[in-house]
Short mmCIF file of C-alpha atoms and ligand atoms in Angstrom, two decimals:
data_model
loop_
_atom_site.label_atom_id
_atom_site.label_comp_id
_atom_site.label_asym_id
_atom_site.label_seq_id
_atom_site.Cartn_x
_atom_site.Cartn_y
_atom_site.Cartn_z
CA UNK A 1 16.76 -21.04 -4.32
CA UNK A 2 17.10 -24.89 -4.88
CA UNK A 3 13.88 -27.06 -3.92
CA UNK A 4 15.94 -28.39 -0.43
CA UNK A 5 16.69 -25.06 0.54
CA UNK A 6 12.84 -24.08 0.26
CA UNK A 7 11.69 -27.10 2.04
CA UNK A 8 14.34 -26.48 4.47
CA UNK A 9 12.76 -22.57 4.81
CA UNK A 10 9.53 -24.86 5.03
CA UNK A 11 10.59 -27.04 7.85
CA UNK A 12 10.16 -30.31 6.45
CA UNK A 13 11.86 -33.15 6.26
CA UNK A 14 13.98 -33.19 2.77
CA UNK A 15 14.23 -36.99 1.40
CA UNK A 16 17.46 -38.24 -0.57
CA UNK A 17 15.94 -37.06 -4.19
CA UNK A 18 15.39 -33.47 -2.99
CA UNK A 19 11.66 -33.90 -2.38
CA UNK A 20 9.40 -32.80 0.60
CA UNK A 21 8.25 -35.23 2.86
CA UNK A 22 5.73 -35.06 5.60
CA UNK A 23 3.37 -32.46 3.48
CA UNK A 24 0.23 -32.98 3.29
CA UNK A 25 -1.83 -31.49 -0.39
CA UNK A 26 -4.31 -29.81 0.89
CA UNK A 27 -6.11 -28.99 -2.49
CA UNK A 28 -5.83 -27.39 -5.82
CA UNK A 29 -6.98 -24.59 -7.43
CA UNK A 30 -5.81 -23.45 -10.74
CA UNK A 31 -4.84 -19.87 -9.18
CA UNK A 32 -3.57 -19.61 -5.98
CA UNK A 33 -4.08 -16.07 -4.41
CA UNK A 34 -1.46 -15.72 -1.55
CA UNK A 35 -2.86 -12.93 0.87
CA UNK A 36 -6.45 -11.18 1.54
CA UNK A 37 -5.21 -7.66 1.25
CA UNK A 38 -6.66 -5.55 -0.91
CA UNK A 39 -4.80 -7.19 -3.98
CA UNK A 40 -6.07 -10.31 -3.07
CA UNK A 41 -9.10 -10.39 -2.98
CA UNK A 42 -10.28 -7.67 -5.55
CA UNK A 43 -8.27 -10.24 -7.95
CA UNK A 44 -10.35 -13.12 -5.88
CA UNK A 45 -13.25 -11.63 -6.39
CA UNK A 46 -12.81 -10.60 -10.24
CA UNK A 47 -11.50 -14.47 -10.60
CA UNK A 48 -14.52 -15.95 -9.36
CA UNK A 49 -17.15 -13.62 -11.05
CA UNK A 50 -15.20 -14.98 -14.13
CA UNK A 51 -15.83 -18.97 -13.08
CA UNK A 52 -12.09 -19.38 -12.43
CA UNK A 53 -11.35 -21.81 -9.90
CA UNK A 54 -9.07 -19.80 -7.30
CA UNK A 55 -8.20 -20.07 -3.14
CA UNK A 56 -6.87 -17.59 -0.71
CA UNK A 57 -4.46 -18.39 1.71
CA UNK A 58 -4.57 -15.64 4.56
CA UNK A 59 -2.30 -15.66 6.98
CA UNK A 60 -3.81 -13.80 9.67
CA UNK A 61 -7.15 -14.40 10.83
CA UNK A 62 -10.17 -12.94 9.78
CA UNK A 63 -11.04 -10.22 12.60
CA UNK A 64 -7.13 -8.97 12.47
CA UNK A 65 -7.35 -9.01 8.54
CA UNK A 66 -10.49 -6.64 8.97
CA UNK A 67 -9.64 -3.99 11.10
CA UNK A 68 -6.02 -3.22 9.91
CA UNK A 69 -5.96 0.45 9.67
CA UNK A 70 -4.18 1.67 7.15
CA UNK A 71 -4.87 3.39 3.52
CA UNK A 72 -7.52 5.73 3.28
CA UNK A 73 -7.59 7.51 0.16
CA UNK A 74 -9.01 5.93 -3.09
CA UNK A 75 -7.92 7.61 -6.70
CA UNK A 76 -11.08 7.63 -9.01
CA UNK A 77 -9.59 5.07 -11.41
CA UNK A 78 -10.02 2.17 -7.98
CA UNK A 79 -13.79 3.86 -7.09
CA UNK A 80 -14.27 2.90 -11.24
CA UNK A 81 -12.75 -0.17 -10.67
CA UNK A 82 -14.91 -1.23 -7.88
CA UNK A 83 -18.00 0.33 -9.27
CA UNK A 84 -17.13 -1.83 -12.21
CA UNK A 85 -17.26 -5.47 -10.71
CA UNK A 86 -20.07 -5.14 -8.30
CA UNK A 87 -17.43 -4.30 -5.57
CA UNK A 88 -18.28 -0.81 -4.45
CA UNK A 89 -21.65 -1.08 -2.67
CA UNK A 90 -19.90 0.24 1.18
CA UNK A 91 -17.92 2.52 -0.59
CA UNK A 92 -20.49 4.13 -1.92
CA UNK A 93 -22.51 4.49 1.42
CA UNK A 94 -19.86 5.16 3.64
CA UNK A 95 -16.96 6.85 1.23
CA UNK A 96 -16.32 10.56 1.07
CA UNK A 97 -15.25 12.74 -1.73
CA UNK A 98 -12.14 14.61 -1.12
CA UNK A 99 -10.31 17.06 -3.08
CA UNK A 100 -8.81 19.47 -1.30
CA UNK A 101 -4.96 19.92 0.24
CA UNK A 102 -3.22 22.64 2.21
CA UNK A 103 0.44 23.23 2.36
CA UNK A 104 1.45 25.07 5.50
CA UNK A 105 5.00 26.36 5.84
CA UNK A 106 6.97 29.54 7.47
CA UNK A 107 5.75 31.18 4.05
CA UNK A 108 2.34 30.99 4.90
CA UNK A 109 -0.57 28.39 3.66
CA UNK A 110 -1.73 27.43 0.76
CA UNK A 111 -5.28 25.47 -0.74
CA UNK A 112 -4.87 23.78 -3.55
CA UNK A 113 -8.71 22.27 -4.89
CA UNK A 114 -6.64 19.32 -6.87
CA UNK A 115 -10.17 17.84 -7.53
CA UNK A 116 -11.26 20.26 -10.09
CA UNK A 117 -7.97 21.06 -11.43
CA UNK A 118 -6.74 17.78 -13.14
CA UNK A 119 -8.19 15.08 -15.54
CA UNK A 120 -7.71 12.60 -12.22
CA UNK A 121 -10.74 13.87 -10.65
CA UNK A 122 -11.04 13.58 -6.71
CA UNK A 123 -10.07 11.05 -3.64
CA UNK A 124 -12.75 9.25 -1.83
CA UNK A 125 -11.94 9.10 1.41
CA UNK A 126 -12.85 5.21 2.52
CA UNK A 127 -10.60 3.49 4.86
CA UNK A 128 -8.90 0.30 4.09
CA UNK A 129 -10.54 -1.69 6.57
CA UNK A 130 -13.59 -0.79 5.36
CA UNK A 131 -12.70 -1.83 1.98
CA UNK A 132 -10.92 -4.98 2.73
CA UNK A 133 -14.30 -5.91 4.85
CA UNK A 134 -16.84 -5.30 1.84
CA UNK A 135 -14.40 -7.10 -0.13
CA UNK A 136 -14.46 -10.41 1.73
CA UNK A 137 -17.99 -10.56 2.52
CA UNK A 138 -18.86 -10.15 -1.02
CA UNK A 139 -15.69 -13.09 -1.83
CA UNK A 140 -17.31 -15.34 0.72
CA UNK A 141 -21.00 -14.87 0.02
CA UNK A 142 -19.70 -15.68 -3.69
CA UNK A 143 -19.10 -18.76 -2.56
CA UNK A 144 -14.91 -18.26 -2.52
CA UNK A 145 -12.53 -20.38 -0.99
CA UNK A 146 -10.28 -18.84 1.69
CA UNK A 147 -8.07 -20.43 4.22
CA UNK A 148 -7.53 -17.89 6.89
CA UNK A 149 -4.40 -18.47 9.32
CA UNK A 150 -2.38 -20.66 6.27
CA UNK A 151 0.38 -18.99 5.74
CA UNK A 152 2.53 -19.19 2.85
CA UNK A 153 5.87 -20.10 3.67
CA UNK A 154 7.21 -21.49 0.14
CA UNK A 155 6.21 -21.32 -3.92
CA UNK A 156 8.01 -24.18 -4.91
CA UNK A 157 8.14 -24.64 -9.01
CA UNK A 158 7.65 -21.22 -9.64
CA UNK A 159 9.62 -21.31 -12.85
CA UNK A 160 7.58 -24.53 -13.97
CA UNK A 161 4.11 -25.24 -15.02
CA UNK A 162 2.79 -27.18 -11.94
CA UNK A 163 3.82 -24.70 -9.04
CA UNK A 164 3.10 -25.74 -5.55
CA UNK A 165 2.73 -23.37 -2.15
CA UNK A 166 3.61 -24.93 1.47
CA UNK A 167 2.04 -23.80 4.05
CA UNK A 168 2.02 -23.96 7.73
CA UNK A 169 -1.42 -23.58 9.36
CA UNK A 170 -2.22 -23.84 13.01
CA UNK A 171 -3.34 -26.75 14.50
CA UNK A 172 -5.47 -25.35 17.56
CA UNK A 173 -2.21 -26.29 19.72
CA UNK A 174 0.63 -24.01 18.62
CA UNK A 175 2.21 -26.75 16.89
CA UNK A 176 1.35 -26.40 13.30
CA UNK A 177 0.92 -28.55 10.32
CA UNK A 178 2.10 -28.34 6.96
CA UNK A 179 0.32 -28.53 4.03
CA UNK A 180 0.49 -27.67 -0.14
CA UNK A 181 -2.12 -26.42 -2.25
CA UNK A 182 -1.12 -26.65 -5.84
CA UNK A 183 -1.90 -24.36 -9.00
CA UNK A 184 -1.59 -23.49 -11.96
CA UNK A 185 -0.62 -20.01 -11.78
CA UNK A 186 0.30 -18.17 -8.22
CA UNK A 187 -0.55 -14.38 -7.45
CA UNK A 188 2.23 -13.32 -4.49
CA UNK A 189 -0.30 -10.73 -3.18
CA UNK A 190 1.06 -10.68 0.61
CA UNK A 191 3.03 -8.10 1.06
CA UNK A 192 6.46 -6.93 1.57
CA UNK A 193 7.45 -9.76 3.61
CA UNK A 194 5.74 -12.88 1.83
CA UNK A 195 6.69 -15.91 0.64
CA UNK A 196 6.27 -15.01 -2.89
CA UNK A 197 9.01 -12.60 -2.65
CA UNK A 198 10.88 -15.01 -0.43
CA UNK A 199 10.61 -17.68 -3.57
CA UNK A 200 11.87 -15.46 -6.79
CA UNK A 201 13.48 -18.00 -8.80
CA UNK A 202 17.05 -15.74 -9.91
CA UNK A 203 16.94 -13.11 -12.20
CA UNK A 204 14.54 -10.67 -10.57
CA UNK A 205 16.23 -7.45 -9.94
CA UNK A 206 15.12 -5.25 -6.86
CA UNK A 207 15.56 -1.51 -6.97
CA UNK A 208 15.58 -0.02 -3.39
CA UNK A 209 15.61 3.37 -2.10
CA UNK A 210 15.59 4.25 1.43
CA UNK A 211 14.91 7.98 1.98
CA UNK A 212 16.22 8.43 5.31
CA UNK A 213 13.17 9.48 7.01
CA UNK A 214 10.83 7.97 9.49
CA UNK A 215 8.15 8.62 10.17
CA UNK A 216 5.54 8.16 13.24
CA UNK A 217 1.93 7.48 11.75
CA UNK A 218 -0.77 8.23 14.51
CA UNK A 219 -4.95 7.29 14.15
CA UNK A 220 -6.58 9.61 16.99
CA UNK A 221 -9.99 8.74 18.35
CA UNK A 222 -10.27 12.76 17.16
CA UNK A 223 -12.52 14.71 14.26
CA UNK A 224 -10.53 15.71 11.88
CA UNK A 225 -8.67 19.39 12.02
CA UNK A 226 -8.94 20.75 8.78
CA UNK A 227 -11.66 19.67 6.06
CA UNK A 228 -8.31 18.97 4.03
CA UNK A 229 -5.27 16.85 3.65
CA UNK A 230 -2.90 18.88 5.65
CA UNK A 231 0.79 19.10 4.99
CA UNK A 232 3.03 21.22 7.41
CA UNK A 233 6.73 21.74 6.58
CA UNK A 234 8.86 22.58 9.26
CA UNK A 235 12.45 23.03 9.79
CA UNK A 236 11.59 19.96 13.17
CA UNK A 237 10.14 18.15 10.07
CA UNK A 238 6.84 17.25 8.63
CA UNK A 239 3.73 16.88 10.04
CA UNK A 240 0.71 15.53 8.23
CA UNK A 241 -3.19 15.15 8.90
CA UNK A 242 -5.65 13.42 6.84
CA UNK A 243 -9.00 12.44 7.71
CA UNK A 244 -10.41 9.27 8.43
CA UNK A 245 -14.25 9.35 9.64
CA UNK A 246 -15.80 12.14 11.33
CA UNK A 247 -14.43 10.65 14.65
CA UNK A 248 -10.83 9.42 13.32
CA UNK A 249 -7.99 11.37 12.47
CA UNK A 250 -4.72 9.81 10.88
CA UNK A 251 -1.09 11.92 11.43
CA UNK A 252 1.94 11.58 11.15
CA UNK A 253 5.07 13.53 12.53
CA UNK A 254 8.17 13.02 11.08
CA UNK A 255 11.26 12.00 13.74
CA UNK A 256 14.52 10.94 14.41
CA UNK A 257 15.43 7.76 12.96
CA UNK A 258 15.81 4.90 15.42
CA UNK A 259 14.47 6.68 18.38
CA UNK A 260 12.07 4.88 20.36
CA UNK A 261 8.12 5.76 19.64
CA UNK A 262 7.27 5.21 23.09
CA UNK A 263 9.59 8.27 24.01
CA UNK A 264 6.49 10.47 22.74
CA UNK A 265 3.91 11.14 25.05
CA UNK A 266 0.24 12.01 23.78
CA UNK A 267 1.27 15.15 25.40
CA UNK A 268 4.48 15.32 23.37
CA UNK A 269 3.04 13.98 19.94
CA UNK A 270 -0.02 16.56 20.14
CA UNK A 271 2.56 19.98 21.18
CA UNK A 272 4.19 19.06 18.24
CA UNK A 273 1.97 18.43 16.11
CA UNK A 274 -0.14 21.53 16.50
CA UNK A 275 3.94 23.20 16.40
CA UNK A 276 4.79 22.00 13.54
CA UNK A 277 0.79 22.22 11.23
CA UNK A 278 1.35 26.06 13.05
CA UNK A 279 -2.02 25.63 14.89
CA UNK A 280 -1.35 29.07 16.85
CA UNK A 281 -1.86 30.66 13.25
CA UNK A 282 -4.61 28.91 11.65
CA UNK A 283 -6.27 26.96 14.43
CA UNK A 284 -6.05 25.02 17.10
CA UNK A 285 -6.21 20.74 16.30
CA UNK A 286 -8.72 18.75 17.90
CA UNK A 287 -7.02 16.43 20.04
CA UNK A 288 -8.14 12.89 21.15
CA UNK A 289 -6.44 9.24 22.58
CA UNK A 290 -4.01 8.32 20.01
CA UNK A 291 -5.34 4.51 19.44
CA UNK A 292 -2.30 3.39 16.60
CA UNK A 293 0.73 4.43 16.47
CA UNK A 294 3.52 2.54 14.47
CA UNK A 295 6.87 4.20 13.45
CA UNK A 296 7.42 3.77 9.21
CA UNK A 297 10.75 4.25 7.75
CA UNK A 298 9.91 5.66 3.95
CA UNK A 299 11.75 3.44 1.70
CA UNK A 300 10.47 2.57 -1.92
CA UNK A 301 11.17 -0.40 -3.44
CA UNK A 302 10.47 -2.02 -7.28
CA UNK A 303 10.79 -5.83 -8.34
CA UNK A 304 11.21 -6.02 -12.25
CA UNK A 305 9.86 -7.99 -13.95
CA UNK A 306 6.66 -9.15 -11.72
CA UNK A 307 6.65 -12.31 -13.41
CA UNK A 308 8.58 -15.55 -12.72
CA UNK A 309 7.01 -18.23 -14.65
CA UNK A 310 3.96 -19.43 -13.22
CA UNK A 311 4.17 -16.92 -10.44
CA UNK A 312 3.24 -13.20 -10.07
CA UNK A 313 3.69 -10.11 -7.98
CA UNK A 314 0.80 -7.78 -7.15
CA UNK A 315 0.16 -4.92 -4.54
CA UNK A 316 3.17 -4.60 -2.21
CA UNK A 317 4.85 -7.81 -3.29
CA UNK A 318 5.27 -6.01 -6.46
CA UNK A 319 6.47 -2.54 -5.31
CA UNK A 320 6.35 -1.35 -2.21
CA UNK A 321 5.80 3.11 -2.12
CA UNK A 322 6.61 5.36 0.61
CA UNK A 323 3.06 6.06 2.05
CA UNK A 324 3.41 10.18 0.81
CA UNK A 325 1.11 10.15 -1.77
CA UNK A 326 -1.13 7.52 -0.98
CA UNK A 327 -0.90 5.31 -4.09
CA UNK A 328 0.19 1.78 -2.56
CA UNK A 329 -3.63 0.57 -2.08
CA UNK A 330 -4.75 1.85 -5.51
CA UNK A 331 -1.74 0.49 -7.44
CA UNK A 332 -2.68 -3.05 -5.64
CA UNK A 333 -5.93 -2.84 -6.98
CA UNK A 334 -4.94 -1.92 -10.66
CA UNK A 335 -2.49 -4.17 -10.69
CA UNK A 336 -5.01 -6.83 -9.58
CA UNK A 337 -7.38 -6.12 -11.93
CA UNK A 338 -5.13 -6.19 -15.01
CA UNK A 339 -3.98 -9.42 -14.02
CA UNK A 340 -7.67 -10.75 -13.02
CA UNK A 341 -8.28 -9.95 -16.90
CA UNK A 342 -5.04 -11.61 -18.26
CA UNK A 343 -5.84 -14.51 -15.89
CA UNK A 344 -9.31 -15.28 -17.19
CA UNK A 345 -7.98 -14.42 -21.28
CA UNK A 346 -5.39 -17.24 -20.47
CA UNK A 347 -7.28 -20.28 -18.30
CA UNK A 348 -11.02 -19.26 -20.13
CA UNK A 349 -9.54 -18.70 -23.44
CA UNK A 350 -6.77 -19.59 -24.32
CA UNK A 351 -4.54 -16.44 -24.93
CA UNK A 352 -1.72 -16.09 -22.86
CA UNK A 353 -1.08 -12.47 -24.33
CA UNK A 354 -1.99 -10.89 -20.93
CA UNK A 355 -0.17 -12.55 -18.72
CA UNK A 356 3.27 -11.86 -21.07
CA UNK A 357 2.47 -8.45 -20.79
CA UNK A 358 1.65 -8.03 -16.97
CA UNK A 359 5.01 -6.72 -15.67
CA UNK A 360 5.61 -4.21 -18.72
CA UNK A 361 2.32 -3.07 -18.26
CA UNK A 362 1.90 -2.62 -14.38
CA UNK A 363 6.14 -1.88 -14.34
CA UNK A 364 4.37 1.60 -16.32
CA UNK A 365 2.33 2.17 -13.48
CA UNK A 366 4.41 1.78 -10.83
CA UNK A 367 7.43 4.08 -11.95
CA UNK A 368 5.17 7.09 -12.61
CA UNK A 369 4.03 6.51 -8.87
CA UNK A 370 7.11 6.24 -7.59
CA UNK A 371 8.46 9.45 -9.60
CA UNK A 372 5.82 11.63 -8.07
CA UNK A 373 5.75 9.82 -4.70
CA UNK A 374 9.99 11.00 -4.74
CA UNK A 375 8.83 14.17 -5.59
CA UNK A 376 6.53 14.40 -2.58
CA UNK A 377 8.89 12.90 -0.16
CA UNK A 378 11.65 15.87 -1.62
CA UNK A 379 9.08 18.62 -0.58
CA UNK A 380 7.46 17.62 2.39
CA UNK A 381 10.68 17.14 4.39
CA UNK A 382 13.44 18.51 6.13
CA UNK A 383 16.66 16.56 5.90
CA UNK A 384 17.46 15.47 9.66
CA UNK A 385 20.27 17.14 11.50
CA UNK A 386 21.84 20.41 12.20
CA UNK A 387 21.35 22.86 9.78
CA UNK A 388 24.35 23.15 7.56
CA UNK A 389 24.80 24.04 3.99
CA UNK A 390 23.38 20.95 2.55
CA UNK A 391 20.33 21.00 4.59
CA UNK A 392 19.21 24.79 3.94
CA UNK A 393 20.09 24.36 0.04
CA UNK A 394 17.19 21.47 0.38
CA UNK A 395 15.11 23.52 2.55
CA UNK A 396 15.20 26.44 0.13
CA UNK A 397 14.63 24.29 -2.49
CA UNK A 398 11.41 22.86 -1.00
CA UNK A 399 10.37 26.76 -0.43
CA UNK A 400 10.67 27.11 -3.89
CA UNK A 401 8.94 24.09 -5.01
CA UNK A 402 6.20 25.48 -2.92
CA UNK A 403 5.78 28.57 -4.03
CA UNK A 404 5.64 27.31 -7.81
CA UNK A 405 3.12 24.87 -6.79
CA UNK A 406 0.91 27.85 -5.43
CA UNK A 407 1.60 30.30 -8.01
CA UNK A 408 1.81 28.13 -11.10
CA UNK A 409 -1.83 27.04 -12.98
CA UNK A 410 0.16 24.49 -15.13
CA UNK A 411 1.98 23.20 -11.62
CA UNK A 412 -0.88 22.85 -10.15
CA UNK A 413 -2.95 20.52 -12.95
CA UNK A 414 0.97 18.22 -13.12
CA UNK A 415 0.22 18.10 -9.64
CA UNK A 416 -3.41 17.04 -9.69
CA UNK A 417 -3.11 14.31 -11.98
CA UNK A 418 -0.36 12.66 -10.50
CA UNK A 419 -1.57 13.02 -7.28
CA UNK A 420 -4.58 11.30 -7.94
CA UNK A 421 -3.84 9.42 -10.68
CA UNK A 422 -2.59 5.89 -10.74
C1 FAD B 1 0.33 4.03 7.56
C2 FAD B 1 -0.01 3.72 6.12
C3 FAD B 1 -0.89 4.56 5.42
C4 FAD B 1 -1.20 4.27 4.10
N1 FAD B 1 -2.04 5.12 3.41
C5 FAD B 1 -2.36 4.84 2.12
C6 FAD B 1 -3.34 5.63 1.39
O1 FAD B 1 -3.92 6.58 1.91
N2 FAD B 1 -3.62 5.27 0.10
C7 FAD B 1 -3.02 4.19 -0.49
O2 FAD B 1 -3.31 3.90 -1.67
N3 FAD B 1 -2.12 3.41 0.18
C8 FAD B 1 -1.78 3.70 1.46
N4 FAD B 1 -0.94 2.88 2.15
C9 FAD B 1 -0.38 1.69 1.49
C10 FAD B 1 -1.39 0.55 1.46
O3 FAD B 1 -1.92 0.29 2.75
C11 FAD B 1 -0.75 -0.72 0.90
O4 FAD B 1 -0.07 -0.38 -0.28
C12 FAD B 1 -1.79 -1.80 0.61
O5 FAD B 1 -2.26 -2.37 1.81
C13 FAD B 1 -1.22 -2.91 -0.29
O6 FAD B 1 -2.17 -3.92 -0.47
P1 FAD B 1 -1.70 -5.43 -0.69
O7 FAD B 1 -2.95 -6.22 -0.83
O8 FAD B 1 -0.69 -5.48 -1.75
O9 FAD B 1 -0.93 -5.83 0.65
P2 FAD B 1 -1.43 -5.91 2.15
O10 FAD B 1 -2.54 -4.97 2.42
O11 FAD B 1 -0.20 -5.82 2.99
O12 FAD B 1 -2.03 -7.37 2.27
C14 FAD B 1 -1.20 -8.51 2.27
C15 FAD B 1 -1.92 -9.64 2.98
O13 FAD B 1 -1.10 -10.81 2.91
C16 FAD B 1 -1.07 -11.44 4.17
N5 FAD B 1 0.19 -12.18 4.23
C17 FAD B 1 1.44 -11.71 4.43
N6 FAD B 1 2.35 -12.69 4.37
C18 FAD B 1 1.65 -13.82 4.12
C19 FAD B 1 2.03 -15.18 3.91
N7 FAD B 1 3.31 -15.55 3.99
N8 FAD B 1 1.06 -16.08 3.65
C20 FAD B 1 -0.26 -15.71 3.56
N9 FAD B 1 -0.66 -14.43 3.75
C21 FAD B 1 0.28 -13.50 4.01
C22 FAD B 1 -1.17 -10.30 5.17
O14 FAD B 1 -1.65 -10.75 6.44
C23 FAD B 1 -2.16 -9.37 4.47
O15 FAD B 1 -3.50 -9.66 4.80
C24 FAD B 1 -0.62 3.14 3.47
C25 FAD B 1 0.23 2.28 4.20
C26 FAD B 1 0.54 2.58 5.51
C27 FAD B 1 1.47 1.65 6.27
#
């Protein structure tokens, strides 16, 4: 993208020598964090405990930013992560272990203690908001910068050494105003849909996969079922339940693509849930008002590399993983920590090593992730659609992946590690 296309993206005026007018600088920093996610600020906060000069620029605000429901389960390498930096005070209060699943199907169920079987060790169960909040207030007691509802609509100069971001912040009358904070280096840490994705100079190859299955993800004001991560499959599809809090339950139910969510009732979604996780069988689920509900189509996705010049990908913006296995949080955090370390080898000492080696090394990362997230998505669901040839060849498939998983020791530790393991 040419520098009067991204102004153009920007809004602004572009003058005769291809140059933005009408922006305002609005400061520097010598790295720019785009996004107060989880990648952002644990790579903030690691920046600034390190004396480099960063910002965040936030898009949303700061009360939507902390109550964004969403991940819950945190792989022991993030917990040692957090412990690590000072970062893990809440999670230590208010986390809890987990370590246990249970596969349902017509076959029967299953338990499978994944905690004590592989090298990974166990989940602690600590949702995102949570996190995100800890991590903030400790950034902004720090003494961090952060520019809540900026939002980064441009990188401009990514493939040079002075890169710039425009953003558009609100002005208190709808209108806007934009601005530019300038860097040295820029993290894209915002997400699927950011600007730093947006801004790729060429040469950055995206590998997609759309998996042809939505699903509907539900948090219910409800305790939690099962004192497990639940996983029903079901010739009507999946259905999933993993605890929260003692008072919050998150599902999901697997339906038809493109069908509207509000076609299910609380009535509807709660029949077919307790269908589907067999509930007549091995106990009735404790239902509640179904406070979130958003529909997800699972697609995976993988930029390569993660680096374009002076700008980086990290969390989502790097790779974005179908939400099966839980890993997209705790990737964002590894990934933000490796480059937190390259970061601070580079601007406090002069060795750029790190940074050449940040795409190769999180690119490692991500594929394993996305291999046994694949492998999750395989056997947890049903293809949609009548039941012809192709579907019950799957379907038997998936029985027989099962039943290995139960009956197999050595199944059973592959499965541990990578299911906790990032
Ligand atoms: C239903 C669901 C359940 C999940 N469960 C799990 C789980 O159990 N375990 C797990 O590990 N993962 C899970 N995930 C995935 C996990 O939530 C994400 O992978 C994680 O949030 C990624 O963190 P991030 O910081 O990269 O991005 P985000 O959390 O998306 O943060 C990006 C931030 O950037 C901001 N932003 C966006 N665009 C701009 C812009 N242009 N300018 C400025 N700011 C911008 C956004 O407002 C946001 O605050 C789940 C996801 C979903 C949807």
């Amino acid at each position: 993208m040419s520098e009067s296309q991204r102004a153009q993206l920007a809004g602004d005026a572009v003058t005769g020598d291809g140059t933005t007018s009408g922006i305002t600088d609005d400061g520097t920093a010598d790295v720019v964090i785009l996004g107060a996610g989880p990648a952002g600020l644990v790579l903030g906060n690691l920046l600034l405990a390190s004396g480099i000069d960063c910002v965040v620029l936030e898009r949303a605000d700061r009360a939507h930013v902390q109550t964004r429901a969403r991940a819950g389960y945190l792989a022991a390498n993030t917990v040692r992560i957090l412990e690590e930096h000072g970062l893990a005070e809440g999670l230590r209060r208010g986390g809890v272990p987990h370590a246990v699943c249970e596969f349902r199907s017509g076959d029967g169920r299953f338990r499978l203690d994944y905690g004590s079987i592989g090298p990974a060790g166990a989940h602690t169960v600590y949702p995102q908001q949570e996190l995100v909040t800890d991590l903030l207030t400790h950034y902004l007691d720090a003494g961090g910068r952060l520019e809540f509802e900026t939002e980064a609509v441009a990188v401009l100069d990514a493939d040079g050494t002075r890169p710039s971001v425009v953003v558009r912040t609100a002005d208190g009358e709808g209108q806007g105003r934009n601005g530019r904070w300038r860097g040295r280096y820029v993290a894209g840490c915002d997400g699927r849909h950011g600007a730093a994705r947006r801004s790729l100079p060429a040469g950055v190859v995206r590998h997609h996969r759309d998996h042809g299955v939505t699903w509907l993800g539900l948090l219910a004001e409800a305790p939690p079922s099962l004192d497990a991560v639940g996983y029903a499959v079901h010739r009507r599809g999946f259905a999933g339940h993993m605890a929260r809090t003692s008072e919050v339950t998150r599902y999901y139910l697997q339906i038809e693509r493109g069908g509207p969510a509000d076609a299910w009732s609380e009535q509807r979604i709660w029949d077919e849930l307790a269908l589907r996780m067999r509930a007549a069988d091995y106990g009735p689920l404790r239902r509640g008002p179904i406070v979130q509900r958003a529909v997800v189509d699972l697609e995976s996705d993988v930029l390569e590399p993660l680096r374009r010049g002076s700008l980086f990908l990290v969390g989502d913006a790097a790779s974005l993983l179908s939400p099966s296995a839980a890993k997209g949080a705790n990737l964002a955090v590894l990934e933000a920590e490796i480059l937190a370390r390259a970061l601070v080898d580079d601007l406090a000492h002069g060795n750029p090593e790190g940074l050449d080696r940040y795409s190769a090394r999180c690119l490692e990362h991500i594929w394993r992730a996305q291999e046994f997230s694949h492998w999750m998505i395989q056997l947890l669901h049903s293809p949609p659609g009548p039941a012809d040839g192709e579907t019950l060849f799957h379907d038997a498939l998936a029985r027989s992946r099962l039943e290995t998983l139960r009956t197999s020791r050595t199944h059973q530790q592959w499965f541990a590690e990578g299911y906790v393991g990032v």
